[in-house]
Every structure is written in C-alpha cells, then in structure tokens.
Amino acid sequence: MRPGLRTALATGLVGAALAAMSHPTVAAWIVSGLGEAPRRGLSAERLLALATHHLALAGTGLALVALLGLGLGILATRAGAASLRGGIDGIAAAAQAVPPVVMVALALPILGFGGPPTLLALVAYGIMPVLRGTVGALEAVSPEAREAAQAMGFTRLQILLRVELPLAMPGLVDALRTALVLAIATTAVGALAGASTLGTPIVAGLQNQNVLPMLQGALATAALAFLCDAAMLALAGLASADRAPR
C-alpha cells in the first residue's frame, strides 16, 4: 500500500473511532467516567442528520473558497497582474484576521439567520490558505517546464492548464485539505446564527449546562474533519498512483 493511502487509512480509522465515541451510549459512558451525571443526549439519528447538514454547508463553503482562492492565486501569479498581488494578499489576510464568531455576528443584521452568515465566515476564514497554497504551488513549477511548453508553441492558457496546474496539483490538494478542515471546524460556529450544524448541540449544551450533547457535538465535528481529510488523502493517493510510471 502506498504511503499516502496508508496515511488516509490511519486518518479514517481515527475519524471512525471519534464517530463511535459520539454515539449516545458511548458518550454517556465517557461523561460518567469524567464524574458527571449523564443527562439527555442526542440520538444517533439526530446526530447523523446534523452531520449531513453540517457537511453540506461546509462543502458549499469549500466550493466557494476553492473557486475564489484558486482564481485569485492564479491571477496573482500572472505576469500582467503582478501589481495586484499585494492588494489580493492583503485583503485575504484582513478577512482571515476577523474571528468567525465576529464575522457571523456582524453579518446577522444584513444576511439574517441560518446559512448565509455562516458561508460568509467560511469564505473569509478559508480563502487565505487556498490563495497562498495556490501561489506557492504555481511558483514552485520549474521555469524550464514553462519554457519547454512555450518552445512547443503552447499558448499561455495551454501552459496553465496542461503544464502548471498538473505539476502544482500536490500543493493545490494540500491547500484544499487545509481549507476543508477549517471549513468543517468553522461551520460549527454557524449554530450561533441558527444554522443546523454539529455546533447546535454544543450551544444547547452550554445553555442547559448539559455536558453530554456538548461532547457528542465536539466528537462528531472532529470525526467529520478526520473522515473528510482521509477522503482527500485517499483521492490524492489514487491520483498520484495513476500518474506514476508503470
């Protein structure tokens, strides 16, 4: 088994273990072991429904982040847009500097409750790693590869699509993995805006001083992050295996 696939398997096993720990029966045992009297927790069906909503919202945010981050990263590495690079990087850095909780709170009066303010926080907090990862991956492409493509008569678009992006793919995948984990973690904050996520039992548990749903929400969120990261690692491993010479 290739190293990348072994890492994906190990990460997936950790995610599966965390998911099992979030089950109401197991989570109640953990709470009891911590010296707390377990009260009413979430059923496995309710937890799965929240995880589905959480993943859908995080996936939508990741798609927006990927679109903007990759697009701005490609733009920043073009020779004709060199003067814009500082401004692009500054805006992305400023957006990430605002904590997601604050971003959600500021967006509530304008965007209302639910998914929209959460998506805004996801984009603001996740665009920087994708932007910088894209820039770094494209700048690491060998100049000789570009020069060879130019000598073969490739246009700038063909060089980007057929030379630069394929060679930069490992770095781009790493940037998207980071953004994915950030998206899953940040989506939990959306519960403060009324979005149905795995942060919902955490907020409810804090309000009711009930440790059990708080623990379930935290474990399920971590499990989702590990499982999604494992999926990304597996896809990257399979893609690299397909590109490897036989």
Rosetta silent file (secondary structure, phi, psi, omega in degrees, C-alpha in Angstrom):
SEQUENCE: MRPGLRTALATGLVGAALAAMSHPTVAAWIVSGLGEAPRRGLSAERLLALATHHLALAGTGLALVALLGLGLGILATRAGAASLRGGIDGIAAAAQAVPPVVMVALALPILGFGGPPTLLALVAYGIMPVLRGTVGALEAVSPEAREAAQAMGFTRLQILLRVELPLAMPGLVDALRTALVLAIATTAVGALAGASTLGTPIVAGLQNQNVLPMLQGALATAALAFLCDAAMLALAGLASADRAPR
SCORE:     score description
SCORE:     0.000 S_00000001
   1 L     0.000  135.839 -178.591    0.000    0.000    0.000 S_00000001
   2 L   -67.508  151.979 -178.320    1.333    3.445   -0.924 S_00000001
   3 H   -55.898  -40.476 -179.648    2.325    5.816    1.933 S_00000001
   4 H   -62.908  -38.552  179.470   -0.423    8.301    1.027 S_00000001
   5 H   -72.965  -33.164  175.887   -3.074    5.599    1.182 S_00000001
   6 H   -64.609  -41.250  177.664   -1.701    4.308    4.488 S_00000001
   7 H   -64.011  -40.628  178.202   -1.983    7.810    5.932 S_00000001
   8 H   -62.317  -41.411  179.589   -5.538    8.081    4.600 S_00000001
   9 H   -64.621  -44.895  179.745   -6.442    4.755    6.211 S_00000001
  10 H   -62.823  -42.786  179.270   -4.955    5.759    9.574 S_00000001
  11 H   -64.274  -40.915  178.615   -6.741    9.120    9.463 S_00000001
  12 H   -64.634  -37.112  178.064  -10.008    7.424    8.546 S_00000001
  13 H   -65.260  -39.032  176.244   -9.685    4.990   11.447 S_00000001
  14 H   -62.836  -43.679  178.213   -9.232    7.900   13.863 S_00000001
  15 H   -61.623  -41.185  178.951  -12.335    9.536   12.379 S_00000001
  16 H   -65.120  -38.661  178.384  -14.317    6.310   12.716 S_00000001
  17 H   -64.889  -41.681  178.393  -13.237    5.956   16.357 S_00000001
  18 H   -65.631  -38.227  177.982  -14.312    9.532   17.117 S_00000001
  19 H   -63.368  -41.677  177.917  -17.633    8.927   15.372 S_00000001
  20 H   -63.787  -36.470  179.777  -18.203    5.809   17.505 S_00000001
  21 H   -68.675  -23.350  179.129  -17.397    7.818   20.635 S_00000001
  22 L   -80.592   -9.096  176.640  -20.080   10.366   19.714 S_00000001
  23 L   -58.652  140.388 -174.063  -22.787    7.665   19.865 S_00000001
  24 H   -54.901  -38.664 -179.612  -25.144    8.493   22.752 S_00000001
  25 H   -67.587  -47.195 -178.897  -24.368    5.288   24.675 S_00000001
  26 H   -66.813  -43.048  179.729  -20.586    5.609   24.364 S_00000001
  27 H   -61.964  -36.065  177.901  -20.649    9.352   25.011 S_00000001
  28 H   -64.951  -38.087  176.626  -22.711    8.743   28.168 S_00000001
  29 H   -62.977  -41.491 -179.473  -20.044    6.305   29.402 S_00000001
  30 H   -64.094  -43.753  179.318  -17.370    8.928   28.791 S_00000001
  31 H   -61.748  -41.811  177.849  -19.346   11.576   30.676 S_00000001
  32 H   -62.286  -39.974  178.738  -19.812    9.173   33.576 S_00000001
  33 H   -65.249  -25.104  177.747  -16.078    8.471   33.572 S_00000001
  34 L   -83.500   -0.266  177.972  -15.462   12.207   33.855 S_00000001
  35 L    89.636   10.687  178.557  -17.512   12.279   37.039 S_00000001
  36 L  -103.003  147.915  175.507  -20.598   13.903   35.525 S_00000001
  37 L   -83.323  113.928 -177.943  -24.098   12.507   35.678 S_00000001
  38 L   -64.741  129.653  175.276  -25.121   11.951   32.019 S_00000001
  39 L  -106.027 -163.117 -174.836  -28.362   13.658   31.105 S_00000001
  40 L   -65.202  129.437  177.335  -30.352   13.520   27.897 S_00000001
  41 L  -112.472 -172.124  178.739  -28.186   13.389   24.797 S_00000001
  42 L   -87.960  141.907  174.400  -28.790   13.346   21.054 S_00000001
  43 L   -70.799  160.250  178.533  -29.974   10.201   19.344 S_00000001
  44 H   -61.515  -35.180  179.818  -27.773    8.676   16.665 S_00000001
  45 H   -66.094  -43.351  179.377  -30.382    9.616   14.036 S_00000001
  46 H   -66.362  -39.365  179.221  -30.402   13.273   15.107 S_00000001
  47 H   -64.214  -40.583  178.962  -26.616   13.363   15.197 S_00000001
  48 H   -66.047  -39.498  178.241  -26.441   11.915   11.676 S_00000001
  49 H   -63.548  -42.774  177.940  -28.957   14.492   10.407 S_00000001
  50 H   -64.566  -39.431  178.895  -26.918   17.329   11.907 S_00000001
  51 H   -63.677  -37.340  178.612  -23.729   15.870   10.419 S_00000001
  52 H   -64.921  -46.814  177.949  -25.390   15.776    6.983 S_00000001
  53 H   -63.198  -41.831  179.631  -26.444   19.433    7.222 S_00000001
  54 H   -59.526  -47.408 -178.227  -23.017   20.343    8.594 S_00000001
  55 H   -65.648  -38.559  179.124  -21.228   18.610    5.722 S_00000001
  56 H   -63.973  -42.853 -179.772  -23.489   20.218    3.097 S_00000001
  57 H   -68.345  -43.677  178.490  -22.836   23.698    4.477 S_00000001
  58 H   -64.495  -38.436  179.067  -19.099   23.088    4.830 S_00000001
  59 H   -65.477  -39.337  176.763  -18.953   21.644    1.304 S_00000001
  60 H   -64.311  -43.314  177.481  -20.695   24.695   -0.144 S_00000001
  61 H   -62.670  -41.122  179.147  -18.286   26.964    1.695 S_00000001
  62 H   -63.765  -38.930  178.405  -15.315   24.930    0.487 S_00000001
  63 H   -62.118  -42.404  177.792  -16.519   25.171   -3.115 S_00000001
  64 H   -65.604  -42.832  179.293  -16.717   28.969   -2.832 S_00000001
  65 H   -62.904  -43.565  179.724  -13.307   29.126   -1.153 S_00000001
  66 H   -62.599  -43.787 -179.120  -11.772   26.895   -3.826 S_00000001
  67 H   -62.053  -48.748 -177.859  -13.258   28.991   -6.625 S_00000001
  68 H   -73.037  -45.259 -176.793  -12.096   32.299   -5.165 S_00000001
  69 H   -65.071  -45.858  178.451   -8.794   31.097   -3.721 S_00000001
  70 H   -65.689  -43.117 -179.979   -7.658   29.225   -6.813 S_00000001
  71 H   -61.933  -46.826  179.625   -8.826   32.013   -9.104 S_00000001
  72 H   -68.805  -34.746  177.903   -7.089   34.758   -7.133 S_00000001
  73 H   -65.653  -41.096  176.881   -3.982   32.607   -6.715 S_00000001
  74 H   -65.199  -43.502  179.504   -3.741   32.029  -10.453 S_00000001
  75 H   -60.810  -41.850 -177.115   -4.327   35.735  -11.093 S_00000001
  76 H   -66.385  -21.939 -179.015   -1.626   36.729   -8.593 S_00000001
  77 L   -95.988    0.423  177.921    0.969   34.586  -10.380 S_00000001
  78 L   -81.981  141.808 -176.590    0.318   36.018  -13.845 S_00000001
  79 H   -60.173  -37.248 -177.542    2.966   38.423  -15.088 S_00000001
  80 H   -74.372  -12.292 -178.365    0.413   41.032  -16.115 S_00000001
  81 H  -114.615   20.704 -177.694   -1.180   41.131  -12.655 S_00000001
  82 H   -59.041  -33.635 -178.549    1.981   41.370  -10.554 S_00000001
  83 H   -69.855  -19.278 -178.517    0.952   44.814   -9.289 S_00000001
  84 H   -88.108  -10.741 -171.282   -2.275   43.373   -7.866 S_00000001
  85 H   -62.041  -43.994 -179.303   -0.611   40.666   -5.801 S_00000001
  86 H   -61.757  -41.721  179.553   -0.002   42.781   -2.706 S_00000001
  87 H   -66.686  -41.642  179.135   -3.594   44.004   -2.644 S_00000001
  88 H   -62.258  -45.527 -178.928   -5.032   40.498   -3.135 S_00000001
  89 H   -66.460  -37.854  179.832   -2.890   39.088   -0.338 S_00000001
  90 H   -66.015  -41.793  179.213   -3.738   41.996    1.966 S_00000001
  91 H   -64.649  -44.337  179.412   -7.488   41.635    1.503 S_00000001
  92 H   -63.252  -40.785  179.198   -7.346   37.883    2.123 S_00000001
  93 H   -65.161  -40.427  179.318   -5.207   38.392    5.235 S_00000001
  94 H   -65.103  -38.096  179.288   -7.590   41.031    6.577 S_00000001
  95 H   -64.780  -40.302 -178.832  -10.569   38.726    6.031 S_00000001
  96 H   -74.295  -21.293 -178.364   -8.912   35.888    7.955 S_00000001
  97 H   -69.628  -21.893  179.355   -7.938   38.224   10.781 S_00000001
  98 L   -83.446  120.668 -179.945  -11.606   38.603   11.764 S_00000001
  99 L   -58.650  144.688 -178.960  -12.654   35.665   14.013 S_00000001
 100 H   -55.375  -37.926  179.812  -15.512   33.573   12.556 S_00000001
 101 H   -60.853  -42.675  179.492  -17.749   34.314   15.565 S_00000001
 102 H   -67.236  -40.947  179.388  -17.350   38.045   14.982 S_00000001
 103 H   -60.602  -44.745  178.622  -17.924   37.640   11.243 S_00000001
 104 H   -62.601  -43.704 -178.958  -21.165   35.745   11.867 S_00000001
 105 H   -63.893  -41.162  179.868  -22.339   38.327   14.395 S_00000001
 106 H   -68.979  -30.821 -177.071  -21.609   41.244   12.055 S_00000001
 107 H   -82.481  -18.895 -175.876  -23.364   39.536    9.141 S_00000001
 108 H   -55.838  -47.779 -178.242  -26.555   38.666   11.039 S_00000001
 109 H   -62.977  -25.309 -176.910  -28.303   42.058   10.640 S_00000001
 110 H   -94.412  -46.751 -173.473  -27.645   42.012    6.892 S_00000001
 111 H   -96.539  -13.281 -179.656  -27.849   38.351    5.883 S_00000001
 112 L    81.826 -171.917 -177.055  -30.232   37.077    8.568 S_00000001
 113 L   -86.643  163.758  174.149  -30.069   33.771   10.408 S_00000001
 114 L    99.977 -139.482 -171.994  -29.038   30.374    9.076 S_00000001
 115 H   -73.280  -40.221 -174.061  -26.617   29.501    6.317 S_00000001
 116 H   -55.255  -49.967  178.216  -25.682   32.839    4.640 S_00000001
 117 H   -64.300  -30.602  177.220  -23.707   34.379    7.533 S_00000001
 118 H   -66.719  -42.702  178.195  -22.035   31.028    8.101 S_00000001
 119 H   -62.737  -38.213  177.742  -20.983   30.846    4.442 S_00000001
 120 H   -61.927  -42.973  178.219  -19.564   34.358    4.672 S_00000001
 121 H   -64.731  -38.829  179.253  -17.456   33.308    7.656 S_00000001
 122 H   -62.484  -44.635 -179.429  -16.316   30.166    5.816 S_00000001
 123 H   -66.550  -45.868 -177.549  -15.177   32.161    2.788 S_00000001
 124 H   -63.096  -38.038 -174.622  -13.468   34.858    4.849 S_00000001
 125 H   -86.387  -21.194 -174.390  -11.625   32.374    7.045 S_00000001
 126 H  -103.900  -10.525 -173.302  -10.716   29.818    4.379 S_00000001
 127 H   -72.043  -32.550 -175.998   -9.622   31.865    1.395 S_00000001
 128 H   -62.155  -50.711 -179.421   -6.142   32.700    2.709 S_00000001
 129 H   -61.782  -34.628  178.821   -4.710   29.128    2.900 S_00000001
 130 H   -71.028  -41.879  178.924   -6.038   28.307   -0.574 S_00000001
 131 H   -60.892  -51.819 -177.580   -4.729   31.570   -2.041 S_00000001
 132 H   -69.076  -35.639  176.939   -1.254   31.209   -0.557 S_00000001
 133 H   -64.874  -39.132  178.163   -1.138   27.479   -1.286 S_00000001
 134 H   -65.407  -46.123  179.546   -2.045   28.123   -4.925 S_00000001
 135 H   -60.897  -46.468 -179.336    0.578   30.849   -5.284 S_00000001
 136 H   -63.456  -40.863 -178.745    3.243   28.692   -3.656 S_00000001
 137 H   -67.514  -40.734 -179.352    2.399   25.629   -5.749 S_00000001
 138 H   -71.578  -36.436  179.664    2.417   27.541   -9.037 S_00000001
 139 H   -71.222  -20.698  179.115    5.638   29.381   -8.215 S_00000001
 140 L   -80.469  -10.116  178.108    7.299   26.036   -7.452 S_00000001
 141 L   -65.620  134.574 -176.891    6.714   24.852  -11.027 S_00000001
 142 L   -61.107  129.695  175.592   10.022   24.625  -12.849 S_00000001
 143 H   -58.798  -31.547  179.241   10.661   27.545  -15.235 S_00000001
 144 H   -61.418  -34.261  179.062   12.193   25.021  -17.625 S_00000001
 145 H   -66.325  -40.722  177.597    8.808   23.300  -17.931 S_00000001
 146 H   -65.485  -44.439 -178.539    7.174   26.581  -18.933 S_00000001
 147 H   -62.991  -37.772  178.015    9.969   27.396  -21.382 S_00000001
 148 H   -64.834  -40.311  178.686    9.677   23.958  -22.972 S_00000001
 149 H   -65.806  -40.460  176.594    5.939   24.433  -23.403 S_00000001
 150 H   -61.800  -41.172  179.524    6.492   27.854  -24.967 S_00000001
 151 H   -63.791  -27.176  178.409    9.029   26.359  -27.368 S_00000001
 152 L   -83.814   -1.565  176.693    6.398   23.819  -28.404 S_00000001
 153 L    90.753   15.689  178.735    4.031   26.660  -29.284 S_00000001
 154 L   -69.273  143.340  172.135    1.636   26.423  -26.311 S_00000001
 155 L   -77.829  170.805  179.281   -0.473   29.474  -25.545 S_00000001
 156 H   -60.958  -39.768  179.403   -0.493   30.963  -22.041 S_00000001
 157 H   -66.445  -41.005  178.475   -3.796   29.265  -21.281 S_00000001
 158 H   -64.972  -38.152  177.449   -2.489   25.921  -22.533 S_00000001
 159 H   -63.186  -41.959  179.433    0.643   26.283  -20.393 S_00000001
 160 H   -63.869  -49.008 -172.893   -1.516   26.967  -17.347 S_00000001
 161 H   -77.422  -33.851 -171.936   -3.943   24.103  -17.950 S_00000001
 162 H  -104.674  -13.055 -178.362   -1.576   21.471  -19.334 S_00000001
 163 H  -122.848  -60.231 -172.249    1.703   22.238  -17.562 S_00000001
 164 H   -66.218  -53.240 -176.537    1.425   24.470  -14.496 S_00000001
 165 H   -63.235  -44.735  176.932   -1.740   23.145  -12.855 S_00000001
 166 H   -60.379  -40.825 -179.736   -0.873   19.430  -13.270 S_00000001
 167 H   -70.859  -28.488 -179.274    2.626   19.987  -11.855 S_00000001
 168 H   -88.521   -0.936 -172.232    1.226   22.108   -9.000 S_00000001
 169 H   -55.505  -44.190  179.243   -1.519   19.612   -8.162 S_00000001
 170 H   -57.298  -42.742  178.346    0.071   18.162   -4.959 S_00000001
 171 H   -67.191  -36.103  178.625    0.400   21.640   -3.474 S_00000001
 172 H   -66.802  -40.342  178.694   -3.128   22.564   -4.530 S_00000001
 173 H   -63.893  -41.215  178.161   -4.533   19.424   -2.901 S_00000001
 174 H   -62.005  -40.779  178.926   -2.714   20.230    0.345 S_00000001
 175 H   -64.452  -40.837  179.156   -4.164   23.745    0.318 S_00000001
 176 H   -70.056  -32.903  175.035   -7.686   22.398   -0.240 S_00000001
 177 H   -61.714  -45.351  178.384   -7.211   19.837    2.565 S_00000001
 178 H   -61.291  -44.287 -179.805   -6.359   22.663    4.952 S_00000001
 179 H   -64.733  -34.894  179.546   -9.353   24.661    3.772 S_00000001
 180 H   -64.665  -46.772  179.442  -11.625   21.627    4.185 S_00000001
 181 H   -62.978  -41.300  177.312  -10.630   21.082    7.812 S_00000001
 182 H   -62.546  -39.654 -179.087  -11.058   24.808    8.509 S_00000001
 183 H   -64.020  -43.281 -179.297  -14.474   24.750    6.836 S_00000001
 184 H   -65.970  -41.474  179.067  -15.711   21.852    8.961 S_00000001
 185 H   -66.863  -42.585 -176.542  -14.431   23.466   12.156 S_00000001
 186 H   -71.582  -30.363 -179.313  -15.819   26.904   11.282 S_00000001
 187 H   -60.597  -29.498  178.091  -19.222   25.557   10.255 S_00000001
 188 H   -59.827  -30.722  179.268  -19.849   24.611   13.881 S_00000001
 189 H   -65.934  -23.746 -179.763  -19.873   28.354   14.665 S_00000001
 190 H   -59.962  -19.025  177.244  -22.888   28.675   12.363 S_00000001
 191 H   -60.947  -28.077  178.083  -25.033   27.281   15.170 S_00000001
 192 H   -67.164  -22.907  178.185  -24.787   30.721   16.788 S_00000001
 193 H   -98.834    9.334  177.998  -26.615   32.082   13.741 S_00000001
 194 L    89.501    5.672  177.202  -29.283   29.401   13.869 S_00000001
 195 L   -73.940  142.922 -179.437  -27.754   27.106   11.243 S_00000001
 196 L   -83.535   97.339 -177.832  -28.397   23.404   11.813 S_00000001
 197 L  -136.224 -179.454  176.553  -24.871   22.047   12.339 S_00000001
 198 L   -71.640   -7.713  171.997  -22.936   19.882   14.768 S_00000001
 199 H   -78.143  -15.708 -178.800  -22.353   23.068   16.726 S_00000001
 200 H   -59.825  -49.104  177.658  -26.065   23.085   17.632 S_00000001
 201 H   -66.762  -26.426  177.361  -25.767   20.508   20.458 S_00000001
 202 H   -67.157  -46.404  179.240  -22.645   22.293   21.707 S_00000001
 203 H   -65.114  -43.329  179.580  -24.510   25.595   22.017 S_00000001
 204 H   -64.369  -39.114  178.753  -27.567   23.891   23.522 S_00000001
 205 H   -64.936  -38.012  176.380  -25.375   22.022   25.989 S_00000001
 206 H   -64.434  -41.497 -179.150  -23.714   25.239   27.088 S_00000001
 207 H   -66.920  -38.307 -176.286  -27.081   26.893   27.585 S_00000001
 208 H   -97.773    2.340 -177.159  -28.509   23.962   29.557 S_00000001
 209 L    54.097   44.695 -179.917  -25.250   23.015   31.314 S_00000001
 210 L  -114.014  110.127 -174.444  -25.550   19.550   29.801 S_00000001
 211 H   -70.813  -31.122 -172.498  -22.140   18.023   29.073 S_00000001
 212 H   -60.789  -54.318  178.720  -23.417   15.052   27.056 S_00000001
 213 H   -65.630  -30.850  175.536  -24.656   16.868   23.898 S_00000001
 214 H   -60.619  -46.147  179.587  -21.628   19.166   24.063 S_00000001
 215 H   -64.831  -42.295  179.191  -19.332   16.153   23.990 S_00000001
 216 H   -60.964  -45.210 -179.593  -21.329   14.494   21.210 S_00000001
 217 H   -64.014  -41.891 -179.549  -21.197   17.611   19.037 S_00000001
 218 H   -66.668  -44.962 -179.956  -17.471   18.107   19.587 S_00000001
 219 H   -64.649  -42.348 -179.206  -16.628   14.450   18.905 S_00000001
 220 H   -66.498  -37.485  177.125  -18.834   14.312   15.813 S_00000001
 221 H   -63.933  -44.909  177.852  -17.288   17.509   14.431 S_00000001
 222 H   -63.814  -39.961  178.823  -13.784   16.121   14.928 S_00000001
 223 H   -61.485  -42.827  179.989  -14.833   12.804   13.379 S_00000001
 224 H   -63.259  -40.368  179.176  -16.203   14.577   10.317 S_00000001
 225 H   -63.661  -45.093 -179.552  -12.966   16.539    9.905 S_00000001
 226 H   -65.418  -42.388 -177.797  -10.826   13.379   10.121 S_00000001
 227 H   -67.160  -40.389  178.257  -13.049   11.402    7.747 S_00000001
 228 H   -68.153  -38.276  176.889  -13.132   14.167    5.133 S_00000001
 229 H   -64.204  -39.416  177.342   -9.374   14.612    5.402 S_00000001
 230 H   -62.731  -39.499  178.671   -8.963   10.863    4.928 S_00000001
 231 H   -63.876  -42.158  178.316  -11.111   11.028    1.799 S_00000001
 232 H   -64.162  -41.959  178.520   -8.970   13.852    0.385 S_00000001
 233 H   -62.897  -40.879  179.542   -5.782   11.926    1.188 S_00000001
 234 H   -65.244  -42.578  178.516   -7.147    8.816   -0.496 S_00000001
 235 H   -63.336  -42.000  178.444   -8.110   10.728   -3.640 S_00000001
 236 H   -64.540  -40.223  178.948   -4.679   12.365   -3.760 S_00000001
 237 H   -64.660  -41.492  178.481   -3.015    8.975   -3.280 S_00000001
 238 H   -67.202  -38.760  179.298   -5.051    7.370   -6.051 S_00000001
 239 H   -64.786  -42.429  178.833   -4.365   10.304   -8.383 S_00000001
 240 H   -66.539  -33.079  178.120   -0.612   10.082   -7.763 S_00000001
 241 H   -66.883  -37.634  178.759   -0.753    6.320   -8.341 S_00000001
 242 H   -67.689  -32.294 -178.223   -2.421    6.888  -11.712 S_00000001
 243 H   -82.618  -16.578 -176.710    0.283    9.393  -12.708 S_00000001
 244 L   -67.312  142.821  178.058    3.143    7.170  -11.608 S_00000001
 245 L   -66.848  143.476 -179.086    5.100    5.457  -14.414 S_00000001
 246 L  -103.832    0.000    0.000    4.394    1.768  -14.854 S_00000001
